[in-house]
XYZ file of C-alpha atoms in Angstrom:
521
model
C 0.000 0.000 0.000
C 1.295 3.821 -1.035
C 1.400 6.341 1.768
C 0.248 9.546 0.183
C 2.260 12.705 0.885
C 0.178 15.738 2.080
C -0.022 18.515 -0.802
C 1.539 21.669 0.048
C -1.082 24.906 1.148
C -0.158 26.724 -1.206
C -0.883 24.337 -3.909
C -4.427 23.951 -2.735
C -6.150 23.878 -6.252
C -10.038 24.214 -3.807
C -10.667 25.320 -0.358
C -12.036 22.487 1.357
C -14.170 24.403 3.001
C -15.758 25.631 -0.240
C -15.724 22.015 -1.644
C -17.594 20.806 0.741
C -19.976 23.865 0.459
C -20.346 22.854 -2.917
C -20.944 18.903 -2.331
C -23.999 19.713 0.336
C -25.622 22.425 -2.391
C -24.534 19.755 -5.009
C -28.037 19.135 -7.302
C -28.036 15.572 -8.130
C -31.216 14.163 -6.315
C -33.326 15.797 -9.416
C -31.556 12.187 -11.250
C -29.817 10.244 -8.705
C -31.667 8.410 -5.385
C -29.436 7.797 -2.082
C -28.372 4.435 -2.833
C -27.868 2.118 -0.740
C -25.215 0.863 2.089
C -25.834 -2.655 2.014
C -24.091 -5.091 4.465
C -22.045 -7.730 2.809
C -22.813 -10.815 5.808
C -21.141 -13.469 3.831
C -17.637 -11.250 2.718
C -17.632 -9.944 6.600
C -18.048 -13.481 8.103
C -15.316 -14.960 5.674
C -13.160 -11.848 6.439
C -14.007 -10.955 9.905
C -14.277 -7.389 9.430
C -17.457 -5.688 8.654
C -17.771 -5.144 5.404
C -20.511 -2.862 3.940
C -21.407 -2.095 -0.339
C -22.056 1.744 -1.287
C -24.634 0.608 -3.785
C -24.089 3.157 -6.405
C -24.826 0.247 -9.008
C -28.471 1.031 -8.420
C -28.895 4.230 -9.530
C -30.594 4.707 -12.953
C -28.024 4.690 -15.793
C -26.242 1.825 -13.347
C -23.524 4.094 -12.057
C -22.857 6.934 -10.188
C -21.267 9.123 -12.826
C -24.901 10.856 -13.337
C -24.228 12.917 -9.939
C -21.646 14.682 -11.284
C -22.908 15.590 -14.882
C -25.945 16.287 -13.829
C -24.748 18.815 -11.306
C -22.262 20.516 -14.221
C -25.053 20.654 -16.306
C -27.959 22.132 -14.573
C -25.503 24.651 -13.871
C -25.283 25.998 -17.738
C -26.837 29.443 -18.278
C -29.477 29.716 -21.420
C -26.064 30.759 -23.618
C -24.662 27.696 -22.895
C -27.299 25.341 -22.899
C -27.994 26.859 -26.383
C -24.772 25.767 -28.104
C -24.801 22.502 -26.633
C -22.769 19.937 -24.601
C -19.526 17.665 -25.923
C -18.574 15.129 -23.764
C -15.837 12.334 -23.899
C -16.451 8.573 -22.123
C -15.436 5.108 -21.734
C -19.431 4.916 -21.414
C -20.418 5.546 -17.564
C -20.182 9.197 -18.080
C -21.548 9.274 -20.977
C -24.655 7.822 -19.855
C -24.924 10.638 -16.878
C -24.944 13.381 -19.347
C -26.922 11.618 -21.666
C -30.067 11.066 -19.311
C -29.065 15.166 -18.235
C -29.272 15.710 -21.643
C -32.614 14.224 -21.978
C -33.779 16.126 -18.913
C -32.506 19.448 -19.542
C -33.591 19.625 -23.256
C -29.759 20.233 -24.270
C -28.594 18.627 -27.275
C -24.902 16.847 -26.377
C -22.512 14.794 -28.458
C -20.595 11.801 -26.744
C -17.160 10.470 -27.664
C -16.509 6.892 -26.414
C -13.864 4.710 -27.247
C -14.802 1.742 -30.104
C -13.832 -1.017 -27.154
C -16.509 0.696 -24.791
C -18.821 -2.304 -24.076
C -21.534 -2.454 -26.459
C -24.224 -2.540 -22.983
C -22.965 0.784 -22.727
C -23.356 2.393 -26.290
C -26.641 1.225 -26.609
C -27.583 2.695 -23.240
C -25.956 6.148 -24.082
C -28.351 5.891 -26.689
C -31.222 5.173 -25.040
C -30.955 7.556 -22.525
C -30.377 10.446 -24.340
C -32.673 9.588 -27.761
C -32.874 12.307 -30.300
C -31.051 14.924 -28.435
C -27.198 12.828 -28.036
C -25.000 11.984 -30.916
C -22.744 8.871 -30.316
C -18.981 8.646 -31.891
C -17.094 6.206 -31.733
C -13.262 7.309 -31.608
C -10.063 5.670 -30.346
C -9.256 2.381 -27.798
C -9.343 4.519 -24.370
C -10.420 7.315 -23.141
C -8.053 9.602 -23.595
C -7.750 8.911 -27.307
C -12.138 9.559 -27.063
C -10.726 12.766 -25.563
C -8.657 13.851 -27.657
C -11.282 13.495 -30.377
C -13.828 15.017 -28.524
C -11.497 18.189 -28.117
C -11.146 18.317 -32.029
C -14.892 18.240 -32.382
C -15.539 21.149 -29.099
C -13.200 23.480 -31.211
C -14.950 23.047 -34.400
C -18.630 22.907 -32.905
C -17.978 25.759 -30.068
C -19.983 23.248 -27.513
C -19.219 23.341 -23.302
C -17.483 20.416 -22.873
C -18.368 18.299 -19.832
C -15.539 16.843 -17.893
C -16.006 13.128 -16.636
C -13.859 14.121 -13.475
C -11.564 17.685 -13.975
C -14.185 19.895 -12.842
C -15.147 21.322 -9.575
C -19.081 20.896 -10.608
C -18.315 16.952 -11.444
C -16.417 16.458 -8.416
C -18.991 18.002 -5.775
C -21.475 15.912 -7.488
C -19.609 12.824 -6.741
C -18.352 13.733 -3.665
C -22.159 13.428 -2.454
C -21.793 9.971 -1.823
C -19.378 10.793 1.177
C -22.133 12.550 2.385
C -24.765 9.637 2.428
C -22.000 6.831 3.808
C -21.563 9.510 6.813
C -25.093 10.080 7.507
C -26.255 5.877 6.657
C -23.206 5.037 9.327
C -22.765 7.379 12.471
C -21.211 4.350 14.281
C -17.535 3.274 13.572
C -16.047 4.015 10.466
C -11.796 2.270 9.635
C -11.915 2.931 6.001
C -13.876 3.872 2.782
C -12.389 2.045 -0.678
C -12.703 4.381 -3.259
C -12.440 2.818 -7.446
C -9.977 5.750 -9.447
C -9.821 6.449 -12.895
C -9.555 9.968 -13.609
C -9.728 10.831 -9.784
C -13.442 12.853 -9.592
C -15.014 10.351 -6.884
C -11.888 9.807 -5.138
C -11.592 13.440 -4.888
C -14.633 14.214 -4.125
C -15.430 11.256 -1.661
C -11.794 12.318 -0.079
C -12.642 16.064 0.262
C -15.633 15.702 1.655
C -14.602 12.651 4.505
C -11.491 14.653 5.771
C -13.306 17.512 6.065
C -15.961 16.034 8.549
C -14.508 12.965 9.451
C -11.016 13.087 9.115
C -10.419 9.405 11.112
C -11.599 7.947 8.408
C -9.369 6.677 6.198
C -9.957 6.519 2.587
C -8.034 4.904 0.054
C -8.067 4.877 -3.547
C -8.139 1.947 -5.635
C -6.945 1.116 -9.023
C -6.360 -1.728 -11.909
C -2.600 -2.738 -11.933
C -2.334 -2.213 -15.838
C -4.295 1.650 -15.111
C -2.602 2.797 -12.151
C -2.022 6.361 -13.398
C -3.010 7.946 -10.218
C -1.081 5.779 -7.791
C 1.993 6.651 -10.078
C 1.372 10.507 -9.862
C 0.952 10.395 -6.545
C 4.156 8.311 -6.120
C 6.041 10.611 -8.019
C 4.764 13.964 -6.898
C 3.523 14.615 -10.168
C 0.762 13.893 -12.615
C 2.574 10.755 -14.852
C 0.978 9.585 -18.255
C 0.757 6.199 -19.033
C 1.831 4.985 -22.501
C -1.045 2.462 -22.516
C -3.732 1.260 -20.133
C -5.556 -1.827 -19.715
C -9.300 -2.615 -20.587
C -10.589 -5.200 -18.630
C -11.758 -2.246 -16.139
C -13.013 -0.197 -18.559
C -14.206 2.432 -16.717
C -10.905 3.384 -15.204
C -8.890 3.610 -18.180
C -7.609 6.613 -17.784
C -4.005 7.611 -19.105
C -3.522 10.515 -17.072
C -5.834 11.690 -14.134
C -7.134 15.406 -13.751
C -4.765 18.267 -12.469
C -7.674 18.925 -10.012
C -8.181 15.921 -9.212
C -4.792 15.146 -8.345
C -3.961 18.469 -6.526
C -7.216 17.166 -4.002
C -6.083 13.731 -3.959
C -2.494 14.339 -2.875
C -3.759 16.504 -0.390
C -6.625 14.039 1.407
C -6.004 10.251 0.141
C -4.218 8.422 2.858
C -3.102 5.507 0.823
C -3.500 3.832 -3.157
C -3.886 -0.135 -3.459
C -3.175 -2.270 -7.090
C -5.434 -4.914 -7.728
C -4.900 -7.435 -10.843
C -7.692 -8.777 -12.841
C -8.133 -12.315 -11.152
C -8.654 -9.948 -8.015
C -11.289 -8.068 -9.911
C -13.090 -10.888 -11.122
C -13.182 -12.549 -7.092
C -14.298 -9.625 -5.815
C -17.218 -9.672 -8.677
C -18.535 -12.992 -7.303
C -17.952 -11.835 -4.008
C -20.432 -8.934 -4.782
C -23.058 -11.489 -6.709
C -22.866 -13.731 -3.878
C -24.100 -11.285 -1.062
C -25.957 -9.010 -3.169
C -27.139 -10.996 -6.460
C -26.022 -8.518 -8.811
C -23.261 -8.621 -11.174
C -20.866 -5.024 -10.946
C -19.025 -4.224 -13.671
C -15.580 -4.635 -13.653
C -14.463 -1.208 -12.446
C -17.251 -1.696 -10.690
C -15.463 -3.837 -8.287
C -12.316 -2.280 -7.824
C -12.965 -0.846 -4.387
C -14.081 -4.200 -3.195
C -10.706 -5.917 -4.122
C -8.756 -3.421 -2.712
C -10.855 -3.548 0.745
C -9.862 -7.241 0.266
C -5.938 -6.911 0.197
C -6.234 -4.124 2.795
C -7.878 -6.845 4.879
C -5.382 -10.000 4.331
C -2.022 -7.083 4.763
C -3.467 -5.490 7.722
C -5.882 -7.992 9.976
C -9.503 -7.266 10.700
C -9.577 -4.015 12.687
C -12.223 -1.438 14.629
C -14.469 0.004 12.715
C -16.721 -0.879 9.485
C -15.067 -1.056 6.025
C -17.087 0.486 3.106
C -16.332 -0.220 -0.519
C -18.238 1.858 -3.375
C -19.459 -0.371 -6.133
C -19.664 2.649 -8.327
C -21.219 0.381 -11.902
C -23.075 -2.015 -13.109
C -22.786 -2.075 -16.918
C -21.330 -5.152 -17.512
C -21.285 -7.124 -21.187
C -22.733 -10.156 -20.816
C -19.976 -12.122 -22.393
C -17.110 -11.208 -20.505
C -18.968 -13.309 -17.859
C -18.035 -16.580 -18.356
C -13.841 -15.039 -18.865
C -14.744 -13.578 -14.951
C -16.345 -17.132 -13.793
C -12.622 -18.658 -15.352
C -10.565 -15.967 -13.538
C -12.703 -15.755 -9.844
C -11.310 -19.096 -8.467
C -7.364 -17.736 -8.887
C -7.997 -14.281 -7.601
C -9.494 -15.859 -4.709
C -6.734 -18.472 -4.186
C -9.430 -21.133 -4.464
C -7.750 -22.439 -7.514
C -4.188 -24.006 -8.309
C -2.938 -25.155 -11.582
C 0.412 -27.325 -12.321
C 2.051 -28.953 -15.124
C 3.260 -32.094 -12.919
C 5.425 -34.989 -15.137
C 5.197 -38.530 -13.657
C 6.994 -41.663 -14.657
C 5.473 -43.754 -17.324
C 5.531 -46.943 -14.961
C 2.832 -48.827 -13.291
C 1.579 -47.551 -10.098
C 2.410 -43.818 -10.684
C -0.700 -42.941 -11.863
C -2.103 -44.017 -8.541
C 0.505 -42.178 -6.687
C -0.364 -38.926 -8.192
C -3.822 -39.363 -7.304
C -3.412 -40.248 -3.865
C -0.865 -37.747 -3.454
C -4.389 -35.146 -4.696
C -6.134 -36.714 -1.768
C -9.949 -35.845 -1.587
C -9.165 -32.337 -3.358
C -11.631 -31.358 -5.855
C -9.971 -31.628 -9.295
C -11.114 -28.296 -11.677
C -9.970 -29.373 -14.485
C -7.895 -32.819 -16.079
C -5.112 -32.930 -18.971
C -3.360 -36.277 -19.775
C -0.373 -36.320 -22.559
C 2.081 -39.246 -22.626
C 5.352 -37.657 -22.951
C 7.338 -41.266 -24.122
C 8.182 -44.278 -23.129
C 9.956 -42.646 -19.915
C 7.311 -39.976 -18.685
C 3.369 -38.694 -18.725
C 2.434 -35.023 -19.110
C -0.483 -33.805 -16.826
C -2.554 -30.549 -16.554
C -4.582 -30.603 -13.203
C -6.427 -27.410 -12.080
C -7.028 -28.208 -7.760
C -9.520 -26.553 -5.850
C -7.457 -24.890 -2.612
C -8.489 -22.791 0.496
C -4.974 -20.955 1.087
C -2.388 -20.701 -0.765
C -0.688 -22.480 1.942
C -2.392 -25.160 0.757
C -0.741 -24.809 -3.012
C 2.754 -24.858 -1.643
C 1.554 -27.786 0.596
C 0.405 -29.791 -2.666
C 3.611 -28.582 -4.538
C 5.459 -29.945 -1.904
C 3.759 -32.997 -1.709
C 4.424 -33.702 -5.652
C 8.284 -33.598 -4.669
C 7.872 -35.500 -2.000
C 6.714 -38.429 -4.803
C 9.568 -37.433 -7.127
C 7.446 -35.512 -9.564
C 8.221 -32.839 -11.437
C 6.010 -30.290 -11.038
C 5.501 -26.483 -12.475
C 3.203 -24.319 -10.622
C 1.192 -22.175 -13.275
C -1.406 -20.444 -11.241
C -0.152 -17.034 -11.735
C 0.651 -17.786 -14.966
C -0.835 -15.745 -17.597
C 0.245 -17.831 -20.445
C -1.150 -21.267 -18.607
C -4.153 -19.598 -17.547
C -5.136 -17.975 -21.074
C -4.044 -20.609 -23.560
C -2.161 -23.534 -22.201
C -5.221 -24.872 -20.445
C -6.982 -25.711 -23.400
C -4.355 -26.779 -26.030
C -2.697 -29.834 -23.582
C -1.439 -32.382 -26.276
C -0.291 -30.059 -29.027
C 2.872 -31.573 -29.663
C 4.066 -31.934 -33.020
C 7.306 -33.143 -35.021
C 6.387 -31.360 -37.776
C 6.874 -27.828 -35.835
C 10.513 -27.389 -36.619
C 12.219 -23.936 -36.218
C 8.975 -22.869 -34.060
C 8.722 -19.558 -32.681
C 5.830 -19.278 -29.899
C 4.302 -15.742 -29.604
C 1.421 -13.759 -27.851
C 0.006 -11.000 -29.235
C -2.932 -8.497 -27.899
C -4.986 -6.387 -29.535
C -8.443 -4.231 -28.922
C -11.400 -6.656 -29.892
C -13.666 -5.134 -31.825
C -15.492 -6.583 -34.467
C -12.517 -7.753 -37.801
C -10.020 -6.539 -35.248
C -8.929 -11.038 -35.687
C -9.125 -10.701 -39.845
C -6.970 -7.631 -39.624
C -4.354 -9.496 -37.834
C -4.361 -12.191 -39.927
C -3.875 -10.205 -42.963
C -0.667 -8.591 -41.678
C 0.562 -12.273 -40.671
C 3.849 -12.190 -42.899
C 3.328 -15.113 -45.505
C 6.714 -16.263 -45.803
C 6.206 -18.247 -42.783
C 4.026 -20.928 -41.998
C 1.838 -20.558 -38.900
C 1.905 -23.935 -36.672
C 0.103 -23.094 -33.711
C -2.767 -20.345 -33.357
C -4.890 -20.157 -30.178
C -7.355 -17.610 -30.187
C -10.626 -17.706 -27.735
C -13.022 -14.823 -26.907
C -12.936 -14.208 -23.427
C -15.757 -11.423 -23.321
C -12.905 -9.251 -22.607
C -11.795 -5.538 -24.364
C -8.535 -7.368 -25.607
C -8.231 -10.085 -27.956
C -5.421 -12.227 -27.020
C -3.948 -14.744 -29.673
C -1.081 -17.177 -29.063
C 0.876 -18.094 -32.739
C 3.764 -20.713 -33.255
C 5.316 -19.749 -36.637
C 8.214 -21.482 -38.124
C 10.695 -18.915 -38.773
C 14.941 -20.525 -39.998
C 17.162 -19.042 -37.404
C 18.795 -16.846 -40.417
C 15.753 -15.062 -40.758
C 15.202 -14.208 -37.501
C 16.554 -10.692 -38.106
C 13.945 -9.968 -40.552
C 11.297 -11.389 -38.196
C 12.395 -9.062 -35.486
C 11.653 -6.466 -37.971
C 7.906 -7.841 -39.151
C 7.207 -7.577 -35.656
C 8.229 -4.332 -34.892
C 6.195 -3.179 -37.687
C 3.481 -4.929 -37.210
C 2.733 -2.607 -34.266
C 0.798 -5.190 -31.708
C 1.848 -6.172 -28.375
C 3.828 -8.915 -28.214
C 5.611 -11.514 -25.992
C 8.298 -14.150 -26.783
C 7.083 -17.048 -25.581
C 9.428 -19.150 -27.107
C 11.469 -20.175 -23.949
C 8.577 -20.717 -21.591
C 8.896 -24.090 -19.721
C 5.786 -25.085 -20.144
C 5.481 -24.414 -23.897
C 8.521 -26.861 -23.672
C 7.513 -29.308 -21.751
C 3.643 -29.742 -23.171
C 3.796 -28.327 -26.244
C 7.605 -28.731 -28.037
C 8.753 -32.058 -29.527
């Protein structure tokens, strides 16, 4: 966990005071309802801390990005409402000032990203009917920005902040405001999810002020951490790319405002990977039977770590589930990715002798364990291949099995954080070939959108035959492929140049041990 340092007075970029002013006059109840704080009895019992939802996944457009549009926008004078609102959004925003939109009788044009999840566009659309203007532009949201900033200068329309704006921020910052007033009694810590910083900042400015106990910490996707780094460094740090799993916090650089009040009031910023994401998504459906989006779940998987670093302590815990809009299909890639966030799942590679009676041994050596999943290969005459996915309660428990397999003189790999296993490996178990000579083994990513596969394809360099390809859809905002091509070792200077013009992301896989040992004659 970061410490963050306290911001300088005289960089204060808003009187807290006058925030705070502005939160309690904040106009957001003409769209939003106080959602609820919900207890979460099985998550407290398992973590022995008491643990209670912000339910900011019920409000109308699903998230609680229409406080703070709504608030900047019923603010407009008749001059500005008159030329019209721009706004740019990975989708939750843009659904805010949509139904504003629709409300206020202002026309508005919304930028979002073409990997925003469809469940989104469609509901921009909805929401704001004949009065909003959807374009597509760009894989993030700052690229939608950046767009959206070509259009304001050529269309002279107010542009609507998702989180840079005092108006945006007091809007948010309301929901400090209800947690306070829903729980008088003991309060350790409020989880916050960040993208751009406007609910953090907000939900920060307003807890300090009448609170200030209370911790609250910000929380943030390892591959979008662009907050956590600014604050680290003192500064406000761009990333060169961010990941799209969380959708809704993939922000490249956060919001001078927003960063000036988060240095000053944030007491700490937790990373979270996406197999923590996707536990902390069941953990929400479990107590609560609804499904958060990914973002959506953030806070909850940093309240989680907080928990298993620090101990249960005094006080409840409160994490905002700030969305729901989740595409339906990235379900069943969360389902596959819950059980190894949560530590309830271990996968290995283990190689046993091909000999009578070591079959049995490995089994015994699994005990009663519930087996997740099953891969059997023979290797050759000497040795057997298996894939075996085991259902664990610790990960005490995994290094207790691992240790076990050496105990029986197996070889064993232990692949549960491993991205390649978990993506790919898992499902191509008995690939070997002795055809595949001079095999190269590479993963690419890419945004999925629809051709986004054909378009790789066609830049595939045809001088080289392809021997492996793994593709699946995992419901996800990146496609991930896995390729073994058959490149002679003399040309491997002009493949190093294919791929650097080929201009996807790309990892070497070629040495991986596992590759090797399932995959490789």
């Amino acid at each position: 966990m970061n410490a963050v340092a306290p911001l300088a007075t005289d960089d204060e970029a808003i009187a807290t005071g006058d925030l705070l002013a502005q939160i309690r006059a904040a106009r957001v109840y003409e769209v939003a309802h106080e959602s609820a704080l919900e207890a979460a009895p099985l998550l407290s019992a398992r973590l022995g801390q008491h643990v209670l939802l912000k339910r900011e996944d019920q409000q109308p457009v699903f998230s609680f990005k229409l406080r703070g549009a709504y608030n900047r926008m019923v603010q407009l004078d008749a001059a500005q409402r008159a030329r019209g609102v721009i706004a740019a959004s990975a989708g939750n925003h843009a659904q805010g000032v949509a139904l504003a939109a629709a409300k206020l009788g202002i026309r508005a044009t919304i930028v979002m990203p073409v990997t925003a999840p469809q469940v989104k566009v469609d509901a921009v659309r909805r929401f704001g009917g004949a009065l909003v203007e959807v374009v597509l532009a760009g894989d993030s949201y700052s690229d939608a920005q950046a767009a959206a900033a070509q259009l304001q200068a050529e269309r002279g329309a107010v542009f609507v902040h998702p989180f840079d704006d005092p108006a945006v921020i007091a809007g948010q910052g309301t929901i400090a405001l209800e947690i306070l007033r829903q729980h008088p009694g003991p309060l350790q810590a409020v989880f916050v999810p960040v993208g751009g910083g406007g609910l953090l900042a907000g939900v920060a400015a307003c807890i300090k002020a009448l609170r200030p106990g209370v911790k609250v910490i910000g929380v943030q996707a390892v591959d979008s951490d662009a907050m956590a780094r600014s604050l680290d460094a003192g500064e406000r740090i761009a990333l060169d790319e961010v990941g799209l799993f969380a959708d809704g916090t993939a922000v490249k650089q956060v919001g001078e405002l927003t960063f000036a009040l988060c240095r000053q009031h944030v007491d700490a910023m937790l990373r979270v990977d996406t197999d923590a994401i996707c536990a902390a998504i069941r953990d929400i459906y479990q107590d609560t039977r609804s499904v958060p989006e990914p973002s959506g779940a953030l806070a909850l998987a940093g309240l989680k770590q907080y928990v298993a670093t620090h101990g249960a302590g005094d006080g409840a815990l409160v994490a905002i589930v700030s969305g729901a809009n989740m595409n339906f299909d990235r379900l069943r890639f969360v389902a596959e990715r819950a059980d190894v966030g949560e530590q309830r799942e271990a996968v290995f590679a283990v190689t046993i002798p091909e000999e009578r009676g070591s079959f049995r041994r490995f089994c015994a050596t699994l005990g009663k364990r519930n087996i997740t999943e099953f891969n059997y290969r023979i290797g050759d005459a000497r040795s057997a291949h298996l894939f075996v996915g085991v259902r664990i309660a610790s990960r005490d428990e995994r290094e207790a099995l691992i240790a076990a397999f050496r105990a029986q003189q197996f070889d064993v790999l232990d692949l549960t954080d491993d991205e390649l296993a978990k993506l790919h490996l898992r499902y191509m178990i008995g690939g070997r070939s002795a055809l595949a000579r001079d095999e190269l083994l590479y993963r690419f990513e890419f945004p999925e959108r629809p051709g986004a596969l054909i378009r790789f394809l066609r830049q595939l360099h045809p001088d080289w035959n392809i021997s492996l390809f793994h593709y699946r859809n995992h419901g996800s905002d990146s496609g991930r492929i896995l390729v073994g091509i058959q490149v002679p070792a003399a040309e491997h200077p002009l493949f190093q140049r294919f791929l650097a013009t080929l201009g996807y992301p790309h990892v070497d896989e070629s040495a991986h041990p596992a590759y090797r040992l399932l995959l490789r004659s």
